[in-house]
Short mmCIF file of C-alpha atoms in Angstrom, two decimals:
data_model
loop_
_atom_site.label_atom_id
_atom_site.label_comp_id
_atom_site.label_asym_id
_atom_site.label_seq_id
_atom_site.Cartn_x
_atom_site.Cartn_y
_atom_site.Cartn_z
CA UNK A 1 -139.20 132.16 154.97
CA UNK A 2 -139.08 135.23 153.27
CA UNK A 3 -141.43 135.66 150.96
CA UNK A 4 -139.48 135.99 147.43
CA UNK A 5 -138.61 132.30 148.16
CA UNK A 6 -141.21 130.64 145.81
CA UNK A 7 -143.36 128.31 146.91
CA UNK A 8 -143.16 126.27 150.27
CA UNK A 9 -142.27 122.07 149.58
CA UNK A 10 -145.68 121.47 151.37
CA UNK A 11 -147.94 124.32 149.01
CA UNK A 12 -146.47 122.58 146.04
CA UNK A 13 -146.86 119.00 147.40
CA UNK A 14 -150.33 119.78 147.89
CA UNK A 15 -150.89 120.74 144.41
CA UNK A 16 -148.79 117.76 142.95
CA UNK A 17 -151.07 115.53 144.80
CA UNK A 18 -153.82 116.90 143.67
CA UNK A 19 -152.72 117.13 139.96
CA UNK A 20 -151.20 113.86 139.61
CA UNK A 21 -154.09 111.30 138.62
CA UNK A 22 -151.70 109.16 135.97
CA UNK A 23 -151.54 105.78 136.10
CA UNK A 24 -147.89 104.90 134.47
CA UNK A 25 -145.31 104.96 136.82
CA UNK A 26 -142.47 106.27 135.18
CA UNK A 27 -144.92 109.08 133.77
CA UNK A 28 -146.18 109.77 137.54
CA UNK A 29 -142.23 110.10 138.48
CA UNK A 30 -141.77 112.43 135.64
CA UNK A 31 -144.58 114.27 136.86
CA UNK A 32 -143.96 114.45 140.09
CA UNK A 33 -140.22 115.42 139.72
CA UNK A 34 -140.88 118.01 136.96
CA UNK A 35 -143.83 119.90 139.81
CA UNK A 36 -141.14 119.13 142.26
CA UNK A 37 -137.67 120.41 140.35
CA UNK A 38 -138.12 123.90 141.73
CA UNK A 39 -137.86 123.05 145.47
CA UNK A 40 -135.44 120.16 145.02
CA UNK A 41 -133.26 122.58 142.90
CA UNK A 42 -133.45 125.51 145.97
CA UNK A 43 -132.53 122.51 148.38
CA UNK A 44 -129.96 120.91 147.07
CA UNK A 45 -127.73 124.69 146.50
CA UNK A 46 -129.24 124.93 149.94
CA UNK A 47 -127.31 121.89 151.21
CA UNK A 48 -123.90 121.59 149.17
CA UNK A 49 -123.49 124.96 148.60
CA UNK A 50 -121.83 124.05 145.17
CA UNK A 51 -124.39 125.37 142.23
CA UNK A 52 -122.64 122.81 139.75
CA UNK A 53 -122.99 120.24 142.23
CA UNK A 54 -126.41 120.66 142.97
CA UNK A 55 -127.32 120.50 138.97
CA UNK A 56 -125.93 117.69 139.25
CA UNK A 57 -127.61 116.24 141.69
CA UNK A 58 -130.78 116.91 140.68
CA UNK A 59 -130.15 115.24 137.06
CA UNK A 60 -128.50 112.29 139.50
CA UNK A 61 -132.11 111.77 141.80
CA UNK A 62 -134.39 112.29 138.01
CA UNK A 63 -132.27 109.44 137.03
CA UNK A 64 -132.67 107.45 140.35
CA UNK A 65 -136.32 108.67 140.72
CA UNK A 66 -137.35 106.92 137.02
CA UNK A 67 -135.34 103.73 138.36
CA UNK A 68 -136.84 103.41 141.76
CA UNK A 69 -139.25 100.78 140.41
CA UNK A 70 -142.48 100.97 142.37
CA UNK A 71 -140.95 103.30 145.54
CA UNK A 72 -143.11 106.17 144.58
CA UNK A 73 -146.32 104.02 144.73
CA UNK A 74 -145.34 102.11 147.98
CA UNK A 75 -144.12 105.89 149.30
CA UNK A 76 -146.78 107.22 151.68
CA UNK A 77 -145.40 110.46 151.38
CA UNK A 78 -144.24 110.82 147.57
CA UNK A 79 -142.30 114.32 148.28
CA UNK A 80 -140.36 113.10 151.27
CA UNK A 81 -139.66 110.13 148.66
CA UNK A 82 -138.02 112.34 146.01
CA UNK A 83 -136.67 114.92 148.72
CA UNK A 84 -135.21 111.70 150.20
CA UNK A 85 -133.39 110.59 147.51
CA UNK A 86 -132.11 114.24 147.22
CA UNK A 87 -130.94 113.78 150.10
CA UNK A 88 -129.03 110.52 150.00
CA UNK A 89 -126.85 112.04 146.49
CA UNK A 90 -126.05 114.74 148.56
CA UNK A 91 -125.18 113.40 151.52
CA UNK A 92 -122.93 110.89 149.32
CA UNK A 93 -121.22 113.61 147.59
CA UNK A 94 -120.53 115.61 150.48
CA UNK A 95 -118.91 112.04 151.71
CA UNK A 96 -116.74 112.08 148.75
CA UNK A 97 -115.70 115.17 148.73
CA UNK A 98 -114.65 114.94 152.53
CA UNK A 99 -112.58 112.04 151.76
CA UNK A 100 -110.45 113.90 149.01
CA UNK A 101 -109.95 116.81 151.54
CA UNK A 102 -108.68 114.26 153.95
CA UNK A 103 -105.59 113.76 152.03
CA UNK A 104 -105.65 116.71 149.71
CA UNK A 105 -107.97 119.73 149.96
CA UNK A 106 -109.89 120.38 147.01
CA UNK A 107 -111.88 123.11 145.83
CA UNK A 108 -112.89 123.76 142.19
CA UNK A 109 -113.78 127.07 141.33
CA UNK A 110 -117.09 128.23 140.80
CA UNK A 111 -118.45 130.13 138.12
CA UNK A 112 -116.77 133.66 138.72
CA UNK A 113 -120.43 135.23 138.26
CA UNK A 114 -122.04 133.45 141.10
CA UNK A 115 -121.50 135.79 144.14
CA UNK A 116 -122.94 135.48 147.79
CA UNK A 117 -124.57 137.84 149.76
CA UNK A 118 -122.86 138.80 153.12
CA UNK A 119 -125.53 137.15 155.14
CA UNK A 120 -125.93 134.36 153.01
CA UNK A 121 -122.59 133.42 153.69
CA UNK A 122 -122.89 133.77 157.69
CA UNK A 123 -125.42 131.43 157.44
CA UNK A 124 -124.09 129.16 155.19
CA UNK A 125 -120.70 129.39 157.59
CA UNK A 126 -122.92 128.78 160.73
CA UNK A 127 -124.68 125.83 159.61
CA UNK A 128 -120.86 124.37 158.27
CA UNK A 129 -119.08 125.75 161.25
CA UNK A 130 -122.08 124.77 164.09
CA UNK A 131 -123.27 121.22 162.29
CA UNK A 132 -122.17 117.73 160.25
CA UNK A 133 -123.61 117.27 157.71
CA UNK A 134 -126.61 114.68 158.23
CA UNK A 135 -127.77 117.41 161.00
CA UNK A 136 -127.76 120.05 158.43
CA UNK A 137 -129.69 118.60 156.12
CA UNK A 138 -132.44 117.81 158.85
CA UNK A 139 -132.55 121.39 160.04
CA UNK A 140 -133.26 122.72 156.31
CA UNK A 141 -135.38 119.80 155.34
CA UNK A 142 -137.24 121.02 158.54
CA UNK A 143 -136.81 124.88 158.88
CA UNK A 144 -136.93 125.59 154.77
CA UNK A 145 -138.59 122.47 153.44
CA UNK A 146 -141.85 121.97 155.92
CA UNK A 147 -140.99 118.63 155.98
CA UNK A 148 -142.32 117.06 160.07
CA UNK A 149 -140.66 114.59 162.06
CA UNK A 150 -142.56 111.45 160.67
CA UNK A 151 -141.56 112.93 156.79
CA UNK A 152 -138.13 113.20 157.58
CA UNK A 153 -138.18 109.84 159.46
CA UNK A 154 -139.33 108.71 155.91
CA UNK A 155 -136.33 110.38 154.69
CA UNK A 156 -133.91 109.27 156.79
CA UNK A 157 -134.73 105.95 158.62
CA UNK A 158 -134.39 107.55 161.94
CA UNK A 159 -137.28 107.46 164.10
CA UNK A 160 -139.87 110.07 164.64
CA UNK A 161 -138.76 110.43 168.33
CA UNK A 162 -134.97 110.37 167.04
CA UNK A 163 -135.76 113.22 164.60
CA UNK A 164 -136.94 115.43 166.94
CA UNK A 165 -134.17 115.19 169.86
CA UNK A 166 -131.90 115.82 166.59
CA UNK A 167 -133.32 118.64 165.39
CA UNK A 168 -133.58 120.10 169.31
CA UNK A 169 -129.90 119.59 169.70
CA UNK A 170 -129.38 120.86 166.33
CA UNK A 171 -131.42 124.09 166.83
CA UNK A 172 -130.18 125.23 170.12
CA UNK A 173 -126.10 124.65 169.05
CA UNK A 174 -127.39 126.83 165.99
CA UNK A 175 -128.94 129.17 168.28
CA UNK A 176 -126.10 129.53 170.60
CA UNK A 177 -123.49 129.84 167.83
CA UNK A 178 -124.85 132.74 165.64
CA UNK A 179 -125.60 134.51 169.77
CA UNK A 180 -122.12 133.69 169.88
CA UNK A 181 -120.69 135.27 166.73
CA UNK A 182 -118.96 132.12 165.72
CA UNK A 183 -118.92 128.46 167.04
CA UNK A 184 -115.66 127.23 168.32
CA UNK A 185 -114.47 124.66 165.94
CA UNK A 186 -114.39 121.69 168.08
CA UNK A 187 -118.01 122.11 169.27
CA UNK A 188 -118.70 120.41 165.61
CA UNK A 189 -119.98 117.30 166.13
CA UNK A 190 -120.50 115.27 162.58
CA UNK A 191 -122.83 112.73 163.02
CA UNK A 192 -122.81 111.30 159.59
CA UNK A 193 -121.82 108.20 160.87
CA UNK A 194 -125.13 107.90 162.93
CA UNK A 195 -127.27 107.15 160.39
CA UNK B 1 -137.96 131.57 179.27
CA UNK B 2 -137.49 130.76 175.67
CA UNK B 3 -140.44 127.78 174.58
CA UNK B 4 -139.49 125.59 171.42
CA UNK B 5 -141.80 127.83 169.54
CA UNK B 6 -139.66 130.74 170.42
CA UNK B 7 -136.56 128.91 169.08
CA UNK B 8 -138.16 127.33 165.96
CA UNK B 9 -139.09 131.36 164.56
CA UNK B 10 -135.74 132.07 165.16
CA UNK B 11 -134.53 129.99 163.73
CA UNK B 12 -136.21 130.15 160.63
CA UNK B 13 -135.46 133.86 160.53
CA UNK B 14 -132.14 132.92 160.84
CA UNK B 15 -132.07 130.90 158.30
CA UNK B 16 -134.43 133.57 156.10
CA UNK B 17 -131.05 134.08 153.14
CA UNK B 18 -130.74 130.46 152.40
CA UNK B 19 -134.44 130.41 151.20
CA UNK B 20 -133.80 132.81 148.83
CA UNK B 21 -131.62 130.85 147.07
CA UNK B 22 -131.77 130.40 143.47
CA UNK B 23 -132.69 126.85 142.61
CA UNK B 24 -130.44 124.47 140.57
CA UNK B 25 -132.18 123.65 137.42
CA UNK B 26 -131.22 120.45 135.44
CA UNK B 27 -129.21 120.90 132.61
CA UNK B 28 -129.42 117.33 131.23
CA UNK B 29 -128.99 118.78 127.27
CA UNK B 30 -125.21 120.05 128.47
CA UNK B 31 -123.77 119.22 131.72
CA UNK B 32 -120.98 121.34 132.91
CA UNK B 33 -120.11 118.92 135.08
CA UNK B 34 -116.51 119.51 136.45
CA UNK B 35 -115.06 116.27 138.35
CA UNK B 36 -111.76 116.87 140.00
CA UNK B 37 -110.20 114.00 141.84
CA UNK B 38 -106.96 114.51 143.75
CA UNK B 39 -105.35 112.45 145.87
CA UNK B 40 -101.51 112.05 146.82
CA UNK B 41 -100.33 109.23 145.94
CA UNK B 42 -98.06 107.32 148.44
CA UNK B 43 -95.11 105.53 146.37
CA UNK B 44 -93.01 102.84 148.76
CA UNK B 45 -90.10 103.49 148.05
CA UNK B 46 -87.22 100.88 147.82
CA UNK B 47 -84.73 100.93 150.23
CA UNK B 48 -81.61 103.22 149.06
CA UNK B 49 -84.00 103.89 145.94
CA UNK B 50 -84.75 107.70 145.80
CA UNK B 51 -82.53 110.50 146.63
CA UNK B 52 -83.73 113.45 149.46
CA UNK B 53 -85.93 116.54 148.11
CA UNK B 54 -83.77 119.23 147.21
CA UNK B 55 -84.60 122.04 149.94
CA UNK B 56 -87.57 122.30 151.52
CA UNK B 57 -91.14 123.98 151.32
CA UNK B 58 -93.95 123.42 149.43
CA UNK B 59 -91.76 123.40 146.01
CA UNK B 60 -89.64 121.15 147.12
CA UNK B 61 -88.49 118.55 144.92
CA UNK B 62 -89.63 121.09 141.64
CA UNK B 63 -87.25 122.15 139.56
CA UNK B 64 -89.83 123.95 137.51
CA UNK B 65 -90.93 125.73 140.47
CA UNK B 66 -87.16 126.77 141.68
CA UNK B 67 -87.05 130.18 140.31
CA UNK B 68 -87.14 133.99 141.12
CA UNK B 69 -90.71 134.65 140.23
CA UNK B 70 -90.88 135.96 136.41
CA UNK B 71 -93.77 137.98 134.22
CA UNK B 72 -94.52 134.48 132.78
CA UNK B 73 -95.94 133.25 136.42
CA UNK B 74 -97.70 136.29 137.23
CA UNK B 75 -101.38 134.46 137.60
CA UNK B 76 -104.57 136.24 135.30
CA UNK B 77 -106.33 138.57 137.02
CA UNK B 78 -109.24 136.08 136.79
CA UNK B 79 -107.66 133.53 138.66
CA UNK B 80 -106.45 136.31 141.26
CA UNK B 81 -109.61 137.73 142.18
CA UNK B 82 -111.11 133.52 142.24
CA UNK B 83 -108.28 133.74 144.88
CA UNK B 84 -109.12 136.63 146.82
CA UNK B 85 -112.94 135.38 146.27
CA UNK B 86 -111.48 132.11 148.35
CA UNK B 87 -109.56 133.34 150.92
CA UNK B 88 -111.96 135.29 151.85
CA UNK B 89 -114.65 133.04 152.48
CA UNK B 90 -111.89 131.14 154.46
CA UNK B 91 -113.75 128.03 152.40
CA UNK B 92 -110.23 126.29 151.93
CA UNK B 93 -110.95 124.24 154.95
CA UNK B 94 -107.88 123.18 157.15
CA UNK B 95 -105.57 124.96 154.27
CA UNK B 96 -103.79 128.10 154.68
CA UNK B 97 -104.29 131.09 152.69
CA UNK B 98 -103.32 130.57 148.99
CA UNK B 99 -100.62 132.72 148.29
CA UNK B 100 -101.05 133.92 144.79
CA UNK B 101 -97.96 136.11 144.19
CA UNK B 102 -96.22 132.86 145.07
CA UNK B 103 -97.69 131.02 141.48
CA UNK B 104 -94.98 129.27 139.21
CA UNK B 105 -95.58 128.04 135.93
CA UNK B 106 -94.44 125.07 135.60
CA UNK B 107 -96.38 123.87 132.21
CA UNK B 108 -98.27 124.50 129.77
CA UNK B 109 -100.11 121.50 127.65
CA UNK B 110 -100.84 121.46 124.41
CA UNK B 111 -104.20 121.74 124.88
CA UNK B 112 -103.57 125.49 126.01
CA UNK B 113 -104.32 124.58 129.62
CA UNK B 114 -101.95 125.49 132.18
CA UNK B 115 -100.94 124.54 135.20
CA UNK B 116 -99.46 126.21 137.97
CA UNK B 117 -98.14 125.17 141.28
CA UNK B 118 -98.86 127.88 144.38
CA UNK B 119 -98.11 127.76 147.96
CA UNK B 120 -100.47 128.56 151.12
CA UNK B 121 -99.74 130.75 154.02
CA UNK B 122 -99.22 127.30 155.68
CA UNK B 123 -97.07 126.21 153.42
CA UNK B 124 -98.75 122.98 151.62
CA UNK B 125 -98.83 123.14 147.94
CA UNK B 126 -101.07 123.62 145.40
CA UNK B 127 -101.54 122.76 141.92
CA UNK B 128 -104.09 124.59 139.88
CA UNK B 129 -105.27 123.72 136.59
CA UNK B 130 -106.38 127.23 134.53
CA UNK B 131 -108.74 126.03 131.47
CA UNK B 132 -108.87 129.22 129.59
CA UNK B 133 -105.78 132.37 130.38
CA UNK B 134 -107.84 135.06 131.05
CA UNK B 135 -110.86 133.20 132.48
CA UNK B 136 -111.41 131.89 135.91
CA UNK B 137 -114.34 129.54 134.59
CA UNK B 138 -113.38 125.41 134.62
CA UNK B 139 -110.49 125.97 136.30
CA UNK B 140 -109.70 123.88 139.38
CA UNK B 141 -107.09 123.93 142.38
CA UNK B 142 -106.00 120.82 144.84
CA UNK B 143 -103.91 121.14 147.45
CA UNK B 144 -102.01 119.21 149.90
CA UNK B 145 -98.62 118.40 151.81
CA UNK B 146 -95.48 118.95 149.48
CA UNK B 147 -94.17 116.21 147.68
CA UNK B 148 -91.85 113.79 148.89
CA UNK B 149 -90.43 110.48 148.49
CA UNK B 150 -92.99 109.17 150.23
CA UNK B 151 -95.41 111.56 147.86
CA UNK B 152 -94.04 111.63 144.51
CA UNK B 153 -96.57 112.92 142.58
CA UNK B 154 -99.73 114.46 142.72
CA UNK B 155 -103.01 112.67 140.92
CA UNK B 156 -105.07 114.44 139.45
CA UNK B 157 -107.82 113.36 137.22
CA UNK B 158 -110.87 116.33 135.84
CA UNK B 159 -113.60 115.76 133.48
CA UNK B 160 -114.74 119.45 132.16
CA UNK B 161 -118.24 117.81 130.54
CA UNK B 162 -119.51 114.68 129.37
CA UNK B 163 -118.53 115.02 126.20
CA UNK B 164 -114.50 115.71 126.57
CA UNK B 165 -112.34 113.21 127.63
CA UNK B 166 -111.22 113.66 131.20
CA UNK B 167 -108.01 114.42 131.65
CA UNK B 168 -105.24 113.31 133.82
CA UNK B 169 -102.71 114.98 135.19
CA UNK B 170 -100.11 115.54 138.09
CA UNK B 171 -97.06 117.27 139.62
CA UNK B 172 -93.71 114.98 140.07
CA UNK B 173 -90.91 115.36 141.78
CA UNK B 174 -87.62 115.56 139.94
CA UNK B 175 -86.84 111.71 140.21
CA UNK B 176 -89.75 110.92 138.52
CA UNK B 177 -88.91 110.10 134.78
CA UNK B 178 -92.62 108.31 133.78
CA UNK B 179 -95.87 107.68 134.68
CA UNK B 180 -97.47 104.22 133.73
CA UNK B 181 -101.13 103.06 133.87
CA UNK B 182 -104.17 100.94 132.02
CA UNK B 183 -105.78 102.83 129.35
CA UNK B 184 -107.65 101.43 126.49
CA UNK B 185 -106.78 97.74 127.42
CA UNK B 186 -103.07 98.51 127.11
CA UNK B 187 -99.88 99.80 129.34
CA UNK B 188 -99.70 103.35 128.23
CA UNK B 189 -96.61 105.52 129.46
CA UNK B 190 -96.07 109.05 129.37
CA UNK B 191 -93.80 111.06 130.59
CA UNK B 192 -92.83 113.63 133.42
CA UNK B 193 -92.05 116.90 131.55
CA UNK B 194 -90.92 119.49 133.62
CA UNK B 195 -92.51 117.69 136.46
CA UNK B 196 -95.88 117.71 134.55
CA UNK B 197 -97.58 114.49 132.91
CA UNK B 198 -100.89 114.66 131.59
CA UNK B 199 -103.11 111.94 130.04
CA UNK B 200 -106.04 112.55 128.02
CA UNK B 201 -108.88 109.41 127.35
CA UNK B 202 -110.67 107.31 129.89
CA UNK B 203 -107.87 105.45 131.49
CA UNK B 204 -107.32 103.16 134.76
CA UNK B 205 -105.35 105.94 136.49
CA UNK B 206 -107.31 106.06 139.70
CA UNK B 207 -107.12 102.51 139.82
CA UNK B 208 -103.36 101.78 139.88
CA UNK B 209 -100.12 103.99 138.11
CA UNK B 210 -96.44 102.42 138.41
CA UNK B 211 -94.26 105.77 138.90
CA UNK B 212 -90.92 105.45 137.48
CA UNK B 213 -87.96 107.55 138.53
CA UNK B 214 -85.23 108.59 136.80
CA UNK B 215 -82.66 106.00 138.86
CA UNK B 216 -84.40 102.49 137.05
CA UNK B 217 -86.75 101.79 139.63
CA UNK B 218 -90.32 101.64 139.77
CA UNK B 219 -93.19 101.98 142.10
CA UNK B 220 -96.97 100.70 141.54
CA UNK B 221 -99.64 102.01 143.29
CA UNK B 222 -103.04 101.21 143.35
CA UNK B 223 -106.02 103.32 144.83
#
């Protein structure tokens, strides 16, 4: 991971854990969210691509976290708990978008000032053309945010072994597609219904 | 032999550009949310109710768009730039590329928003709403099959931000006279003018609408 990508989730999580000495649950959630907001925000942009949508999803995640009752107290890994909420929000948004697109293709103009670097476009297109949204989220959370299989299992409800298998398949498909320069559309597998 | 460790490292390197994206930040005080929900209304027509669509192609049945291009149809450079970007990225899914020069201005709403129809290279119909002249920000576009007897109108609802009411609008066939729906606890009917209908405010348009045809027939569509 590039040095200018900011602190990783794990590094930040350690900081959060060390600083979390608050007793009020709501305040705990707010403190956790405040600390995690940059990496959560980055994850959402990486995953859904659309920055406006990512900003809304971040706000929605904050709302979900505040209203999750004792969820944080019961979570064995607070960071995974929060990322799991963001991931679920993002997946739901992507599913909604896909449903609309199935009937009538939809596109919302993004701010014109927002320009993607060429290499970023290549990577995003590779991810989107090769993997379904579920696997894409696993790859991003594993390789860009350093969550391990156990933590990803907590987020997804899969077993850790199932997470490892999916990651292994996804990794091989991505590397093969990258080596080929492109991935034929029919090789994309949409695993959204598996979870 | 390639090991999992090697593959992990290779994949991290491959994904590195993605690690550099700027994070999204919450904007609780001023959310610039543009939500556009687009769906095609599938109308079940009474037997013998509606005449066949005039002509063929993406603009079939849309009289306001059935004319040679005029200077007034030309898209702003800001919109053309966005279209070039969209076409360049191939981000329009299975829809073909947008043909900017095919644009026809079909209506300008009282709010100043302009509504265009645009064809794609795969002969699909796209409806573009431009929020403000000279700017692409806030504009939105949806595409789908051309209008037909089975699909007499498009239906779109967008909310630019949480401080403004949603705008619902659609491009309808020549044989559609008006659209009605529930809003504020009562039935509202909006006319189709130059093939466009629009309503600003909270409503049940996404739940159910009634399409009134010029021959007096009507059909109610529940989503």
